[in-house]
C-alpha cells in the first residue's frame, strides 16, 4: 500500500510499504482522513521521540471492513496500573502511541486495537473527524485550567491547537478570549472563530493563559501575564526551556500545568463538539501530495493551519 514515510532528519517520502499486520484484537481501518500535527513537523526536524523509518499519523478517521465510520484514540496504555485505574491512561508509564511507537495513519490502511475505536456519526465530515484528536487536547487543557465563568483567557499561538483551544473555551462561559500569533492570516482566523482581541503578542492580565507554542519566550509570557493565583496551561512542545524566573510562582502563587493529551471521556466529548465547529482553517490534500505538503509546513509554511491528508 502507499504511505508517507519519515525516513530521516527533515525527510518524508511517499513509498510502497507492507500491508498492516492485523492481530487477534486489532481492526483494520481504511483511512479516510489524517491530520498533520505540529508535533510531527517538530519530530521530523529533530528525531528522537519519533524514530525513522516510521509511518506517522495519529489524528485520523476511517472506516472498518464492514463500513463503520470511526476515529481512533491513538494512546494505548497498559490498562492495569494505578494511573490507568484512575482514568489517567494518557500518562500511563507504559503508554504507546499510534503513529509514534506503532505505524500510523499516513497510509491507506492501519491496524489498531479494537479498544481504540470510537464510532462516529454517519453525517460527520472526514475533515471534522480528523480534528477530533486535536480537539480532545483542547478539551483536556480547558478542564485542567478549571476556570470560573467569566474568566479572562489568553491563547498564545493560533495554529491548530491554539484554534481548537479558542473553540473549546467558547463552548464555556468565558468573558473574553485574546489570541496572539505572528501570522496575520492566523490572527484573522482566530477573530472569525470568536476571539475578542488578536495581536502579535498578548497584553494585559489573564486568569488563564494557554501556551500552544511552547518556546522559552512563550513560556515566560504565559506566566508573566497571569494574575496572581492564575494558571498557565502548556500544550506546545517547540523547545525544552522553561524560560521564566521560577520565584515568580512562589511570590504570586501562579501555577503552571502541563497538558499532554486527554482522557477517554474528553476524547468522546471532543467527538461531540467538532461537528458544530467552524473548520475553515483546515484543507484537504491527496495522500500522494503528502511529502510536498508536509515539507512545506516543516520549513515554515503557515497555510493551511491544519493540513489533512486523504488517501
Coordinates of C-alpha atoms in Angstrom, one line a residue:
X1 CA 0.0 0.0 0.0
X2 CA 1.0 3.6 -0.3
X3 CA 2.3 5.6 2.7
X4 CA 4.1 8.7 3.7
X5 CA 7.2 7.6 5.5
X6 CA 9.5 9.5 7.8
X7 CA 12.9 8.3 6.5
X8 CA 15.4 10.5 8.2
X9 CA 16.1 14.0 9.6
X10 CA 13.8 16.6 7.9
X11 CA 12.8 14.0 5.3
X12 CA 9.5 12.4 4.5
X13 CA 8.8 10.4 1.3
X14 CA 5.9 8.6 -0.4
X15 CA 6.7 4.9 -0.7
X16 CA 5.2 1.4 -1.0
X17 CA 5.1 -0.3 2.3
X18 CA 3.8 -3.7 3.6
X19 CA 0.2 -4.2 4.5
X20 CA -0.5 -3.8 8.2
X21 CA -0.3 -6.8 10.4
X22 CA -3.8 -7.3 11.9
X23 CA -3.6 -9.0 15.3
X24 CA -6.4 -11.0 17.0
X25 CA -7.5 -7.9 18.9
X26 CA -7.0 -5.5 16.1
X27 CA -9.2 -3.9 13.5
X28 CA -8.1 -2.8 10.0
X29 CA -9.1 0.8 9.4
X30 CA -9.3 2.1 5.9
X31 CA -8.0 5.7 6.4
X32 CA -10.2 8.5 5.0
X33 CA -8.5 11.5 6.7
X34 CA -5.4 12.1 8.7
X35 CA -4.2 15.4 10.0
X36 CA -0.6 16.6 10.1
X37 CA 0.2 17.6 13.6
X38 CA 2.8 20.3 14.6
X39 CA 4.4 17.7 16.9
X40 CA 5.2 15.6 13.8
X41 CA 6.7 18.6 12.0
X42 CA 8.9 19.2 15.0
X43 CA 9.7 15.5 15.4
X44 CA 10.9 15.1 11.8
X45 CA 13.2 18.1 12.1
X46 CA 14.6 16.8 15.4
X47 CA 14.3 13.0 15.5
X48 CA 14.2 11.4 19.0
X49 CA 10.7 10.8 20.2
X50 CA 9.9 9.5 16.7
X51 CA 12.5 7.2 15.2
X52 CA 12.7 6.7 11.4
X53 CA 11.7 4.8 9.4
X54 CA 8.2 5.4 10.6
X55 CA 4.7 5.9 9.1
X56 CA 3.4 8.7 11.4
X57 CA -0.2 10.0 11.7
X58 CA -2.1 9.9 15.0
X59 CA -5.0 12.3 14.1
X60 CA -7.2 10.2 11.9
X61 CA -10.5 8.6 11.0
X62 CA -11.7 6.0 8.5
X63 CA -14.0 3.0 8.0
X64 CA -13.7 -0.6 9.2
X65 CA -14.0 -3.5 6.8
X66 CA -17.8 -3.5 7.4
X67 CA -18.1 0.2 6.6
X68 CA -18.5 1.7 10.1
X69 CA -17.1 5.2 10.3
X70 CA -14.6 5.5 13.2
X71 CA -12.0 7.7 14.7
X72 CA -9.2 6.3 16.8
X73 CA -7.8 7.3 20.2
X74 CA -4.1 6.8 19.4
X75 CA -3.0 6.5 23.0
X76 CA -2.5 2.8 24.0
X77 CA -2.0 2.1 27.7
X78 CA -1.4 -1.0 29.9
X79 CA -4.9 -0.7 31.4
X80 CA -3.9 -2.2 34.7
X81 CA -1.5 0.3 36.5
X82 CA -2.5 2.8 39.2
X83 CA -2.8 5.6 36.6
X84 CA -5.0 3.6 34.2
X85 CA -7.2 2.5 37.1
X86 CA -7.6 6.2 38.0
X87 CA -8.7 7.1 34.4
X88 CA -5.3 8.7 33.5
X89 CA -4.4 6.4 30.6
X90 CA -2.8 9.3 28.8
X91 CA 0.1 9.4 31.3
X92 CA 0.4 5.6 31.7
X93 CA 4.1 4.9 32.3
X94 CA 3.9 2.1 29.6
X95 CA 1.8 4.1 27.1
X96 CA 2.4 3.8 23.4
X97 CA 1.1 6.0 20.6
X98 CA -0.1 5.0 17.2
X99 CA 2.0 7.0 14.7
X100 CA 4.9 7.3 17.2
X101 CA 5.7 3.8 18.5
X102 CA 3.5 1.9 16.1
X103 CA 2.7 2.5 12.4
X104 CA 0.2 5.4 11.9
X105 CA -2.3 6.7 9.5
X106 CA -0.3 8.5 6.8
X107 CA -1.2 5.4 4.8
X108 CA -4.1 3.8 3.0
X109 CA -4.7 1.4 5.9
X110 CA -3.7 1.0 9.5
X111 CA -4.2 -1.8 12.1
X112 CA -5.4 -0.5 15.5
X113 CA -6.6 -2.2 18.7
X114 CA -10.4 -2.7 18.7
X115 CA -10.5 -0.9 22.1
X116 CA -9.1 2.3 20.5
X117 CA -12.1 2.7 18.1
X118 CA -14.7 5.4 18.6
X119 CA -17.7 5.2 16.3
X120 CA -18.7 8.4 14.5
X121 CA -22.0 9.8 13.4
X122 CA -22.7 8.9 9.7
X123 CA -23.2 12.6 8.9
X124 CA -19.8 13.8 10.2
X125 CA -17.4 15.0 7.5
X126 CA -14.0 13.4 7.3
X127 CA -12.4 16.8 7.8
X128 CA -14.2 17.1 11.2
X129 CA -13.4 13.5 12.1
X130 CA -9.7 14.2 11.6
X131 CA -9.9 17.1 14.1
X132 CA -11.4 15.1 17.0
X133 CA -7.9 14.2 18.3
X134 CA -6.5 17.7 18.5
X135 CA -9.9 18.9 19.8
X136 CA -9.6 16.4 22.6
X137 CA -6.3 18.1 23.6
X138 CA -8.1 21.4 23.9
X139 CA -11.0 19.9 26.0
X140 CA -8.4 18.4 28.4
X141 CA -6.5 21.7 28.7
X142 CA -9.6 23.6 29.4
X143 CA -10.6 21.1 32.1
X144 CA -7.2 21.3 33.7
X145 CA -7.5 25.1 33.8
X146 CA -10.7 24.7 35.9
X147 CA -11.6 28.4 35.5
X148 CA -14.6 30.2 36.8
X149 CA -17.3 31.5 34.5
X150 CA -16.3 34.9 33.0
X151 CA -12.6 34.1 33.1
X152 CA -10.2 36.2 31.0
X153 CA -8.4 33.8 28.7
X154 CA -5.3 34.3 26.7
X155 CA -4.1 31.9 23.9
X156 CA -0.6 32.0 22.6
X157 CA -0.4 30.5 19.1
X158 CA -3.2 30.3 16.5
X159 CA -2.1 27.0 14.9
X160 CA -4.5 24.1 15.0
X161 CA -4.1 23.5 18.8
X162 CA -4.5 27.2 19.6
X163 CA -7.6 27.5 17.5
X164 CA -9.3 24.4 19.0
X165 CA -8.4 25.9 22.4
X166 CA -10.3 29.0 21.3
X167 CA -13.3 26.9 20.2
X168 CA -13.3 24.8 23.4
X169 CA -13.2 27.9 25.5
X170 CA -16.0 29.5 23.6
X171 CA -18.1 26.4 24.5
X172 CA -17.9 27.6 28.1
X173 CA -19.0 30.9 29.7
X174 CA -15.8 32.9 29.2
X175 CA -15.8 36.7 29.4
X176 CA -13.2 37.3 26.7
X177 CA -10.5 35.4 24.7
X178 CA -7.4 37.1 23.4
X179 CA -5.2 35.4 20.9
X180 CA -1.6 36.1 19.9
X181 CA 0.1 34.9 16.8
X182 CA 2.8 36.3 14.4
X183 CA 0.8 35.3 11.3
X184 CA -1.8 37.9 10.1
X185 CA -3.8 35.1 8.4
X186 CA -3.9 33.0 11.6
X187 CA -4.9 36.1 13.6
X188 CA -7.8 36.7 11.2
X189 CA -9.0 33.1 11.5
X190 CA -8.9 33.4 15.4
X191 CA -11.0 36.5 15.1
X192 CA -13.5 34.8 12.7
X193 CA -13.9 32.0 15.2
X194 CA -14.8 34.4 18.0
X195 CA -11.6 35.7 19.7
X196 CA -12.4 39.1 21.2
X197 CA -8.9 40.5 20.5
X198 CA -6.0 39.3 18.4
X199 CA -2.4 40.6 18.0
X200 CA 1.2 39.7 17.6
X201 CA 1.5 39.4 21.4
X202 CA -0.8 39.2 24.4
X203 CA -1.1 42.2 26.6
X204 CA -3.0 42.8 29.9
X205 CA -3.7 40.4 32.7
X206 CA -5.4 37.0 32.4
X207 CA -6.9 34.4 34.7
X208 CA -5.6 31.6 32.4
X209 CA -3.1 31.5 29.5
X210 CA -2.9 28.5 27.2
X211 CA 0.5 28.3 25.5
X212 CA 0.1 26.3 22.3
X213 CA 3.6 27.2 21.1
X214 CA 6.0 26.0 23.8
X215 CA 9.1 28.1 23.4
X216 CA 11.1 29.7 26.3
X217 CA 9.7 33.0 25.2
X218 CA 6.1 31.9 25.2
X219 CA 6.5 30.1 28.5
X220 CA 7.7 33.3 30.0
X221 CA 4.8 35.3 28.6
X222 CA 2.3 32.8 29.7
X223 CA 3.4 33.1 33.3
X224 CA 4.2 36.8 33.4
X225 CA 0.7 37.8 32.1
X226 CA -1.2 35.8 34.7
X227 CA -2.9 37.4 37.6
X228 CA -1.7 36.3 41.0
X229 CA -3.2 32.8 41.5
X230 CA -3.7 32.3 37.8
X231 CA -2.9 29.2 35.8
X232 CA -0.8 28.7 32.7
X233 CA -1.5 25.5 30.7
X234 CA 1.4 24.4 28.5
X235 CA 0.4 22.4 25.4
X236 CA 3.2 23.4 23.0
X237 CA 6.4 21.4 22.5
X238 CA 8.6 23.7 20.5
X239 CA 11.6 23.5 22.9
X240 CA 12.5 22.3 26.3
X241 CA 13.5 25.6 28.0
X242 CA 11.3 26.8 30.8
X243 CA 12.2 30.4 30.1
X244 CA 11.0 32.2 33.3
X245 CA 12.0 33.1 36.8
X246 CA 10.5 30.4 39.0
X247 CA 10.5 32.6 42.1
X248 CA 7.5 34.4 40.4
X249 CA 5.4 31.3 41.0
X250 CA 6.2 31.3 44.7
X251 CA 5.6 35.0 45.3
X252 CA 2.3 35.2 43.4
X253 CA 1.1 31.6 43.7
X254 CA 0.7 31.3 40.0
X255 CA 0.5 27.7 38.6
X256 CA 1.9 26.0 35.5
X257 CA 0.3 22.8 34.4
X258 CA 1.5 20.5 31.5
X259 CA -1.2 19.2 29.2
X260 CA -0.1 16.2 27.2
X261 CA -3.3 14.6 25.8
X262 CA -6.7 13.6 27.1
X263 CA -8.8 11.1 29.0
X264 CA -11.3 8.8 27.3
X265 CA -14.2 11.0 28.4
X266 CA -12.5 14.0 26.9
X267 CA -11.9 12.3 23.6
X268 CA -15.6 11.4 23.5
X269 CA -16.6 14.9 24.3
X270 CA -14.4 16.3 21.5
X271 CA -16.2 13.9 19.1
X272 CA -19.5 15.5 20.2
X273 CA -18.2 19.1 19.7
X274 CA -16.3 19.2 16.5
X275 CA -19.3 18.7 14.2
X276 CA -20.6 22.1 15.3
X277 CA -17.3 24.0 15.0
X278 CA -16.2 26.2 12.1
X279 CA -13.4 24.4 10.3
X280 CA -12.5 26.9 7.6
X281 CA -8.8 26.7 8.8
X282 CA -8.5 23.1 7.5
X283 CA -7.6 22.0 4.0
X284 CA -7.5 18.5 2.5
X285 CA -5.0 17.1 0.1
X286 CA -4.4 13.7 -1.6
X287 CA -2.1 11.4 0.4
X288 CA 0.2 11.3 -2.7
X289 CA 0.8 15.1 -2.1
X290 CA 1.8 14.4 1.5
X291 CA 5.6 14.8 1.1
X292 CA 5.2 18.1 -0.6
X293 CA 2.6 19.5 1.9
X294 CA 4.5 18.1 5.0
X295 CA 7.8 19.5 3.8
X296 CA 6.4 23.0 3.1
X297 CA 4.8 23.1 6.6
X298 CA 8.0 21.8 8.2
X299 CA 10.0 24.6 6.5
X300 CA 7.8 27.3 7.9
X301 CA 4.7 27.4 5.7
X302 CA 1.7 28.7 7.6
X303 CA -1.1 27.8 5.2
X304 CA -3.2 25.8 5.9
X305 CA -3.4 25.9 9.6
X306 CA -4.4 22.2 9.5
X307 CA -3.5 20.1 6.5
X308 CA -5.5 16.9 6.2
X309 CA -4.3 14.0 4.0
X310 CA -6.9 12.0 2.2
X311 CA -5.8 8.5 0.9

